[in-house]
């Protein structure tokens, strides 16, 4: 009980929505979604993706909020408090989110360099050359990554309300403002509207089993589900914060931002570029041909950086909360341990693109390994396990009380949600998971 008094929490409903939307909206929306979409046939992929968000992502997000809100604990204690012997599920999430941080912070660091380079007009004319020279260098990307990690650290040690909530309240409105300015501008471009129609027109001939795996992985990644980040935020919700309503707001905002980001990027006419190149090479190139290109490029990378930062704080918090609550450390000490761990892992990830690129595991450098292993193996696995936990392991009456009385879900919607969590999520995700692993291994 004593812990309850000491625990931090969000001040109100808006803070809960902004922080959780901040976790969801990240590199996944602006950097990853557009290129995954263009690789998978545009409009057809978007339709499948929206299905995954609605029928898998949203129920899982509600489930994760509910576990956090019900237990008011860090991810490990949360599961074991609801059902003894299930703490490992929280631990699995914490390990996964730590691995994600390893490469996520590296890309976040790049956004800082690109914001600065755009503002000072120093990218030059060779965009691909600039990108590969920078990302494969030894020190430069490391310094920017460390700066970003430091920024993140200061927000975390500010506490839940003084750090995370305050930062979210400043960053999220700024992010939305930049997004709207860029979207309006891009729709104004002469080729913009035409490029858009092309991208959003469904081309079902490109749809394969892999499309479903990509869509599901993207849905889980973008909603931050399964890894304890949303669980810990759910545990900070003030009493009276409706779980279902918050989840719906977060999912709507996240989807809106992903679609607008795709509009911005594709209306620039870059739909044939793929991979990481799309945001970091194609976009600066397009901006350079526009009037006031520097300003647009700076805004774009600032947007990317803000989105990344509001996500990294949720990842860091999920792990820090474990050290604080389970290991009894002060917040400062717990945060430092996580920060040092992240520093080491991201150093390895960054160097694996350059100096250490010869060192490969299963044909991948460490950076790609962290990305692929978490996206293809851990995310679906955690999705299945979370659904099983909430749908089958959690005592029926307790779960119902949490979701209906506290969560704000009405009696008609509740059975639908329970059905999705008990049957649809575990079965569908397992099928996609098995096929995904098969395809992944065949491709090695
Ligand atoms: N949802 C974030 C994004 O789209 C990534 C993330 C994953 C955040 C896991 C927290 C936990 O970029």
mmCIF file of C-alpha atoms in Angstrom, residues 102-400:
data_model
loop_
_atom_site.group_PDB
_atom_site.id
_atom_site.type_symbol
_atom_site.label_atom_id
_atom_site.label_comp_id
_atom_site.label_asym_id
_atom_site.label_seq_id
_atom_site.Cartn_x
_atom_site.Cartn_y
_atom_site.Cartn_z
ATOM 1 C CA UNK A 102 18.894 -0.363 -29.112
ATOM 2 C CA UNK A 103 18.203 0.580 -32.723
ATOM 3 C CA UNK A 104 15.360 3.071 -32.204
ATOM 4 C CA UNK A 105 17.648 5.540 -30.429
ATOM 5 C CA UNK A 106 20.120 5.356 -33.315
ATOM 6 C CA UNK A 107 17.499 6.450 -35.848
ATOM 7 C CA UNK A 108 16.273 9.046 -33.361
ATOM 8 C CA UNK A 109 19.818 10.416 -33.244
ATOM 9 C CA UNK A 110 19.809 10.722 -37.025
ATOM 10 C CA UNK A 111 16.738 12.965 -36.853
ATOM 11 C CA UNK A 112 18.744 15.436 -34.755
ATOM 12 C CA UNK A 113 21.560 15.587 -37.275
ATOM 13 C CA UNK A 114 19.110 15.947 -40.153
ATOM 14 C CA UNK A 115 17.192 18.719 -38.389
ATOM 15 C CA UNK A 116 20.426 20.631 -37.847
ATOM 16 C CA UNK A 117 21.807 19.918 -41.307
ATOM 17 C CA UNK A 118 18.539 21.018 -42.927
ATOM 18 C CA UNK A 119 18.363 24.190 -40.870
ATOM 19 C CA UNK A 120 21.934 25.103 -41.788
ATOM 20 C CA UNK A 121 21.546 23.944 -45.386
ATOM 21 C CA UNK A 122 24.516 21.617 -45.170
ATOM 22 C CA UNK A 123 23.212 18.372 -46.622
ATOM 23 C CA UNK A 124 24.583 19.276 -50.051
ATOM 24 C CA UNK A 125 23.453 17.854 -53.381
ATOM 25 C CA UNK A 126 24.296 14.172 -52.939
ATOM 26 C CA UNK A 127 21.520 12.954 -50.664
ATOM 27 C CA UNK A 128 22.267 9.243 -50.820
ATOM 28 C CA UNK A 129 25.974 9.945 -50.279
ATOM 29 C CA UNK A 130 25.245 12.140 -47.281
ATOM 30 C CA UNK A 131 23.072 9.455 -45.719
ATOM 31 C CA UNK A 132 25.506 6.603 -46.152
ATOM 32 C CA UNK A 133 28.564 8.655 -45.188
ATOM 33 C CA UNK A 134 26.809 9.810 -42.015
ATOM 34 C CA UNK A 135 25.209 6.547 -40.918
ATOM 35 C CA UNK A 136 28.338 4.463 -41.481
ATOM 36 C CA UNK A 137 30.698 6.927 -39.783
ATOM 37 C CA UNK A 138 32.054 6.104 -36.340
ATOM 38 C CA UNK A 139 31.582 9.109 -34.107
ATOM 39 C CA UNK A 140 29.130 11.452 -35.683
ATOM 40 C CA UNK A 141 26.037 9.240 -35.496
ATOM 41 C CA UNK A 142 27.085 8.117 -32.017
ATOM 42 C CA UNK A 143 27.277 11.667 -30.740
ATOM 43 C CA UNK A 144 23.789 12.471 -31.994
ATOM 44 C CA UNK A 145 22.441 9.221 -30.572
ATOM 45 C CA UNK A 146 24.004 10.012 -27.185
ATOM 46 C CA UNK A 147 22.517 13.512 -27.268
ATOM 47 C CA UNK A 148 19.098 12.049 -27.890
ATOM 48 C CA UNK A 149 19.529 9.508 -25.100
ATOM 49 C CA UNK A 150 20.502 12.333 -22.758
ATOM 50 C CA UNK A 151 17.450 14.366 -23.709
ATOM 51 C CA UNK A 152 15.297 11.332 -23.045
ATOM 52 C CA UNK A 153 17.023 10.743 -19.717
ATOM 53 C CA UNK A 154 16.250 14.231 -18.452
ATOM 54 C CA UNK A 155 12.571 13.831 -19.209
ATOM 55 C CA UNK A 156 12.490 10.497 -17.384
ATOM 56 C CA UNK A 157 14.150 11.754 -14.233
ATOM 57 C CA UNK A 158 11.646 14.607 -14.155
ATOM 58 C CA UNK A 159 9.083 12.023 -13.031
ATOM 59 C CA UNK A 160 5.754 10.897 -14.419
ATOM 60 C CA UNK A 161 3.979 14.213 -14.028
ATOM 61 C CA UNK A 162 6.913 16.625 -14.038
ATOM 62 C CA UNK A 163 8.750 14.863 -16.865
ATOM 63 C CA UNK A 164 6.629 12.630 -19.088
ATOM 64 C CA UNK A 165 3.324 14.474 -18.766
ATOM 65 C CA UNK A 166 4.851 17.924 -19.139
ATOM 66 C CA UNK A 167 6.945 16.886 -22.137
ATOM 67 C CA UNK A 168 3.933 15.248 -23.808
ATOM 68 C CA UNK A 169 1.831 18.363 -23.313
ATOM 69 C CA UNK A 170 4.424 20.463 -25.102
ATOM 70 C CA UNK A 171 5.564 17.995 -27.748
ATOM 71 C CA UNK A 172 2.277 16.554 -28.963
ATOM 72 C CA UNK A 173 0.529 19.832 -29.892
ATOM 73 C CA UNK A 174 3.736 20.946 -31.602
ATOM 74 C CA UNK A 175 3.868 17.649 -33.491
ATOM 75 C CA UNK A 176 0.264 18.018 -34.676
ATOM 76 C CA UNK A 177 0.857 21.616 -35.725
ATOM 77 C CA UNK A 178 3.896 20.722 -37.820
ATOM 78 C CA UNK A 179 2.047 17.789 -39.332
ATOM 79 C CA UNK A 180 -0.871 19.954 -40.438
ATOM 80 C CA UNK A 181 1.396 22.615 -41.931
ATOM 81 C CA UNK A 182 3.334 20.021 -43.920
ATOM 82 C CA UNK A 183 0.169 18.231 -45.049
ATOM 83 C CA UNK A 184 -1.490 21.406 -46.290
ATOM 84 C CA UNK A 185 1.660 22.391 -48.097
ATOM 85 C CA UNK A 186 2.105 19.002 -49.746
ATOM 86 C CA UNK A 187 -1.469 18.908 -51.016
ATOM 87 C CA UNK A 188 -0.767 22.202 -52.652
ATOM 88 C CA UNK A 189 2.055 20.794 -54.724
ATOM 89 C CA UNK A 190 1.169 20.398 -58.397
ATOM 90 C CA UNK A 191 1.888 16.645 -58.578
ATOM 91 C CA UNK A 192 0.831 16.011 -55.028
ATOM 92 C CA UNK A 193 -2.782 15.071 -55.530
ATOM 93 C CA UNK A 194 -2.090 12.812 -58.476
ATOM 94 C CA UNK A 195 0.673 10.930 -56.651
ATOM 95 C CA UNK A 196 -1.701 10.447 -53.792
ATOM 96 C CA UNK A 197 -4.456 8.918 -55.850
ATOM 97 C CA UNK A 198 -1.914 6.475 -57.272
ATOM 98 C CA UNK A 199 -0.650 5.401 -53.898
ATOM 99 C CA UNK A 200 -4.021 4.963 -52.273
ATOM 100 C CA UNK A 201 -5.557 3.029 -55.168
ATOM 101 C CA UNK A 202 -5.514 -0.609 -54.007
ATOM 102 C CA UNK A 203 -3.390 -2.972 -56.052
ATOM 103 C CA UNK A 204 -4.321 -6.426 -54.816
ATOM 104 C CA UNK A 205 -1.875 -8.160 -57.142
ATOM 105 C CA UNK A 206 0.916 -7.248 -54.717
ATOM 106 C CA UNK A 207 -0.809 -8.841 -51.728
ATOM 107 C CA UNK A 208 0.882 -12.008 -50.458
ATOM 108 C CA UNK A 209 1.130 -13.788 -47.097
ATOM 109 C CA UNK A 210 3.976 -11.443 -46.265
ATOM 110 C CA UNK A 211 1.640 -8.467 -46.705
ATOM 111 C CA UNK A 212 -0.460 -9.717 -43.800
ATOM 112 C CA UNK A 213 2.587 -10.245 -41.633
ATOM 113 C CA UNK A 214 3.870 -6.774 -42.436
ATOM 114 C CA UNK A 215 0.473 -5.234 -41.746
ATOM 115 C CA UNK A 216 0.106 -6.983 -38.409
ATOM 116 C CA UNK A 217 3.667 -6.257 -37.312
ATOM 117 C CA UNK A 218 3.211 -2.612 -38.245
ATOM 118 C CA UNK A 219 -0.089 -2.437 -36.340
ATOM 119 C CA UNK A 220 1.489 -3.826 -33.156
ATOM 120 C CA UNK A 221 4.612 -1.726 -33.461
ATOM 121 C CA UNK A 222 2.796 1.525 -34.091
ATOM 122 C CA UNK A 223 0.422 0.988 -31.143
ATOM 123 C CA UNK A 224 3.353 0.033 -28.865
ATOM 124 C CA UNK A 225 1.418 -3.037 -27.699
ATOM 125 C CA UNK A 226 2.762 -6.049 -25.821
ATOM 126 C CA UNK A 227 5.928 -4.525 -24.447
ATOM 127 C CA UNK A 228 4.905 -2.950 -21.204
ATOM 128 C CA UNK A 229 5.051 0.646 -22.443
ATOM 129 C CA UNK A 230 1.270 0.987 -22.652
ATOM 130 C CA UNK A 231 0.894 -1.139 -19.532
ATOM 131 C CA UNK A 232 2.982 1.229 -17.450
ATOM 132 C CA UNK A 233 1.104 4.249 -18.837
ATOM 133 C CA UNK A 234 -2.181 2.483 -18.035
ATOM 134 C CA UNK A 235 -0.929 2.044 -14.482
ATOM 135 C CA UNK A 236 -0.464 5.815 -14.222
ATOM 136 C CA UNK A 237 -4.018 6.628 -15.357
ATOM 137 C CA UNK A 238 -5.881 8.611 -12.768
ATOM 138 C CA UNK A 239 -8.917 6.838 -11.361
ATOM 139 C CA UNK A 240 -11.880 7.659 -13.520
ATOM 140 C CA UNK A 241 -9.883 7.610 -16.742
ATOM 141 C CA UNK A 242 -11.869 5.412 -19.093
ATOM 142 C CA UNK A 243 -9.675 2.783 -20.649
ATOM 143 C CA UNK A 244 -11.763 2.135 -23.750
ATOM 144 C CA UNK A 245 -12.194 5.800 -24.577
ATOM 145 C CA UNK A 246 -8.503 6.475 -24.102
ATOM 146 C CA UNK A 247 -7.579 3.508 -26.306
ATOM 147 C CA UNK A 248 -9.945 4.665 -29.053
ATOM 148 C CA UNK A 249 -8.498 8.190 -28.950
ATOM 149 C CA UNK A 250 -4.952 6.836 -29.099
ATOM 150 C CA UNK A 251 -5.709 4.491 -31.988
ATOM 151 C CA UNK A 252 -7.526 7.230 -33.925
ATOM 152 C CA UNK A 253 -4.737 9.754 -33.471
ATOM 153 C CA UNK A 254 -2.092 7.205 -34.340
ATOM 154 C CA UNK A 255 -3.891 6.104 -37.506
ATOM 155 C CA UNK A 256 -4.540 9.683 -38.534
ATOM 156 C CA UNK A 257 -0.885 10.593 -38.151
ATOM 157 C CA UNK A 258 0.268 7.540 -40.131
ATOM 158 C CA UNK A 259 -2.116 8.359 -42.982
ATOM 159 C CA UNK A 260 -1.197 12.040 -43.016
ATOM 160 C CA UNK A 261 2.497 11.141 -42.970
ATOM 161 C CA UNK A 262 1.902 8.902 -45.977
ATOM 162 C CA UNK A 263 0.088 11.759 -47.717
ATOM 163 C CA UNK A 264 2.986 14.124 -47.054
ATOM 164 C CA UNK A 265 5.598 11.675 -48.228
ATOM 165 C CA UNK A 266 3.800 10.310 -51.266
ATOM 166 C CA UNK A 267 2.558 13.629 -52.517
ATOM 167 C CA UNK A 268 6.210 14.492 -52.874
ATOM 168 C CA UNK A 269 6.278 11.790 -55.555
ATOM 169 C CA UNK A 270 8.685 9.366 -53.919
ATOM 170 C CA UNK A 271 6.571 6.232 -53.928
ATOM 171 C CA UNK A 272 9.248 4.237 -55.696
ATOM 172 C CA UNK A 273 11.840 4.683 -53.009
ATOM 173 C CA UNK A 274 11.923 2.099 -50.293
ATOM 174 C CA UNK A 275 13.363 1.261 -46.916
ATOM 175 C CA UNK A 276 14.994 3.718 -44.586
ATOM 176 C CA UNK A 277 15.982 5.754 -47.615
ATOM 177 C CA UNK A 278 12.472 7.056 -48.021
ATOM 178 C CA UNK A 279 12.508 9.490 -45.121
ATOM 179 C CA UNK A 280 16.216 10.271 -44.990
ATOM 180 C CA UNK A 281 17.187 10.409 -48.667
ATOM 181 C CA UNK A 282 14.108 10.925 -50.803
ATOM 182 C CA UNK A 283 12.492 13.566 -48.610
ATOM 183 C CA UNK A 284 15.485 15.941 -48.377
ATOM 184 C CA UNK A 285 15.908 15.564 -52.116
ATOM 185 C CA UNK A 286 12.312 16.560 -52.771
ATOM 186 C CA UNK A 287 12.432 19.446 -50.314
ATOM 187 C CA UNK A 288 15.560 20.777 -51.999
ATOM 188 C CA UNK A 289 13.592 21.428 -55.177
ATOM 189 C CA UNK A 290 10.891 23.439 -53.412
ATOM 190 C CA UNK A 291 10.811 27.109 -52.569
ATOM 191 C CA UNK A 292 11.923 27.516 -48.949
ATOM 192 C CA UNK A 293 12.962 23.874 -49.045
ATOM 193 C CA UNK A 294 15.161 24.253 -45.977
ATOM 194 C CA UNK A 295 12.286 25.331 -43.832
ATOM 195 C CA UNK A 296 10.152 22.348 -44.883
ATOM 196 C CA UNK A 297 12.985 19.894 -44.434
ATOM 197 C CA UNK A 298 13.781 21.277 -40.981
ATOM 198 C CA UNK A 299 10.141 21.019 -39.973
ATOM 199 C CA UNK A 300 9.912 17.476 -41.312
ATOM 200 C CA UNK A 301 12.909 16.214 -39.349
ATOM 201 C CA UNK A 302 11.835 18.102 -36.267
ATOM 202 C CA UNK A 303 8.509 16.288 -36.570
ATOM 203 C CA UNK A 304 10.293 12.964 -36.853
ATOM 204 C CA UNK A 305 12.463 13.755 -33.824
ATOM 205 C CA UNK A 306 9.528 14.847 -31.652
ATOM 206 C CA UNK A 307 7.576 11.728 -32.558
ATOM 207 C CA UNK A 308 10.590 9.584 -31.724
ATOM 208 C CA UNK A 309 11.201 11.271 -28.370
ATOM 209 C CA UNK A 310 7.637 10.875 -27.142
ATOM 210 C CA UNK A 311 7.956 7.165 -27.950
ATOM 211 C CA UNK A 312 11.379 6.583 -26.432
ATOM 212 C CA UNK A 313 10.274 8.026 -23.090
ATOM 213 C CA UNK A 314 7.556 5.380 -22.859
ATOM 214 C CA UNK A 315 10.008 2.596 -23.682
ATOM 215 C CA UNK A 316 12.512 3.848 -21.138
ATOM 216 C CA UNK A 317 9.798 4.276 -18.504
ATOM 217 C CA UNK A 318 8.644 0.663 -18.901
ATOM 218 C CA UNK A 319 12.141 -0.571 -18.022
ATOM 219 C CA UNK A 320 12.916 2.101 -15.415
ATOM 220 C CA UNK A 321 9.716 1.330 -13.505
ATOM 221 C CA UNK A 322 10.990 -2.222 -13.047
ATOM 222 C CA UNK A 323 14.197 -1.054 -11.364
ATOM 223 C CA UNK A 324 12.353 1.454 -9.211
ATOM 224 C CA UNK A 325 9.484 -0.731 -8.037
ATOM 225 C CA UNK A 326 10.908 -4.195 -8.156
ATOM 226 C CA UNK A 327 14.487 -3.477 -7.210
ATOM 227 C CA UNK A 328 13.683 -0.686 -4.807
ATOM 228 C CA UNK A 329 15.983 1.876 -6.443
ATOM 229 C CA UNK A 330 15.472 5.607 -6.522
ATOM 230 C CA UNK A 331 14.090 6.930 -9.798
ATOM 231 C CA UNK A 332 17.422 8.580 -10.616
ATOM 232 C CA UNK A 333 19.382 5.415 -10.076
ATOM 233 C CA UNK A 334 16.947 3.196 -11.980
ATOM 234 C CA UNK A 335 16.916 5.635 -14.890
ATOM 235 C CA UNK A 336 20.719 5.799 -15.018
ATOM 236 C CA UNK A 337 21.015 2.035 -15.210
ATOM 237 C CA UNK A 338 18.572 1.880 -18.113
ATOM 238 C CA UNK A 339 20.255 4.808 -19.840
ATOM 239 C CA UNK A 340 23.690 3.177 -19.580
ATOM 240 C CA UNK A 341 22.300 -0.108 -20.921
ATOM 241 C CA UNK A 342 20.705 1.711 -23.836
ATOM 242 C CA UNK A 343 23.923 3.629 -24.459
ATOM 243 C CA UNK A 344 25.897 0.417 -24.805
ATOM 244 C CA UNK A 345 23.376 -1.373 -27.000
ATOM 245 C CA UNK A 346 22.816 1.576 -29.310
ATOM 246 C CA UNK A 347 26.580 2.037 -29.668
ATOM 247 C CA UNK A 348 26.820 -1.533 -30.938
ATOM 248 C CA UNK A 349 23.807 -1.008 -33.232
ATOM 249 C CA UNK A 350 25.208 2.213 -34.681
ATOM 250 C CA UNK A 351 28.685 0.780 -35.257
ATOM 251 C CA UNK A 352 27.166 -2.305 -36.865
ATOM 252 C CA UNK A 353 26.207 -0.117 -39.824
ATOM 253 C CA UNK A 354 29.798 0.996 -40.380
ATOM 254 C CA UNK A 355 32.967 -0.193 -38.675
ATOM 255 C CA UNK A 356 31.459 -3.456 -37.494
ATOM 256 C CA UNK A 357 29.327 -4.215 -40.526
ATOM 257 C CA UNK A 358 31.263 -7.397 -41.272
ATOM 258 C CA UNK A 359 30.027 -8.949 -38.090
ATOM 259 C CA UNK A 360 26.767 -10.642 -38.967
ATOM 260 C CA UNK A 361 24.269 -12.919 -37.267
ATOM 261 C CA UNK A 362 22.002 -14.912 -39.608
ATOM 262 C CA UNK A 363 23.212 -12.692 -42.438
ATOM 263 C CA UNK A 364 22.183 -9.483 -40.689
ATOM 264 C CA UNK A 365 24.147 -6.777 -38.945
ATOM 265 C CA UNK A 366 23.182 -6.126 -35.329
ATOM 266 C CA UNK A 367 21.015 -3.138 -36.240
ATOM 267 C CA UNK A 368 18.914 -5.185 -38.680
ATOM 268 C CA UNK A 369 18.891 -8.123 -36.301
ATOM 269 C CA UNK A 370 17.404 -6.057 -33.464
ATOM 270 C CA UNK A 371 14.767 -4.649 -35.813
ATOM 271 C CA UNK A 372 13.812 -7.970 -37.428
ATOM 272 C CA UNK A 373 13.934 -10.122 -34.335
ATOM 273 C CA UNK A 374 11.678 -7.797 -32.341
ATOM 274 C CA UNK A 375 9.255 -7.082 -35.208
ATOM 275 C CA UNK A 376 8.928 -10.595 -36.593
ATOM 276 C CA UNK A 377 9.368 -12.770 -33.507
ATOM 277 C CA UNK A 378 8.757 -10.822 -30.297
ATOM 278 C CA UNK A 379 5.856 -8.563 -31.293
ATOM 279 C CA UNK A 380 3.538 -11.313 -32.551
ATOM 280 C CA UNK A 381 4.539 -13.599 -29.686
ATOM 281 C CA UNK A 382 3.774 -10.934 -27.094
ATOM 282 C CA UNK A 383 0.505 -10.175 -28.870
ATOM 283 C CA UNK A 384 -0.576 -13.821 -28.624
ATOM 284 C CA UNK A 385 0.483 -14.116 -24.983
ATOM 285 C CA UNK A 386 -1.183 -10.866 -23.905
ATOM 286 C CA UNK A 387 -4.455 -11.958 -25.532
ATOM 287 C CA UNK A 388 -4.235 -15.380 -23.879
ATOM 288 C CA UNK A 389 -3.509 -13.804 -20.516
ATOM 289 C CA UNK A 390 -6.423 -11.409 -20.596
ATOM 290 C CA UNK A 391 -8.828 -13.749 -22.379
ATOM 291 C CA UNK A 392 -8.070 -17.013 -20.602
ATOM 292 C CA UNK A 393 -5.861 -16.556 -17.547
ATOM 293 C CA UNK A 394 -7.272 -13.448 -15.888
ATOM 294 C CA UNK A 395 -10.256 -14.311 -13.660
ATOM 295 C CA UNK A 396 -13.340 -13.670 -15.732
ATOM 296 C CA UNK A 397 -15.226 -11.559 -13.194
ATOM 297 C CA UNK A 398 -12.211 -9.399 -12.373
ATOM 298 C CA UNK A 399 -11.485 -8.730 -15.994
ATOM 299 C CA UNK A 400 -15.105 -7.914 -16.666
#
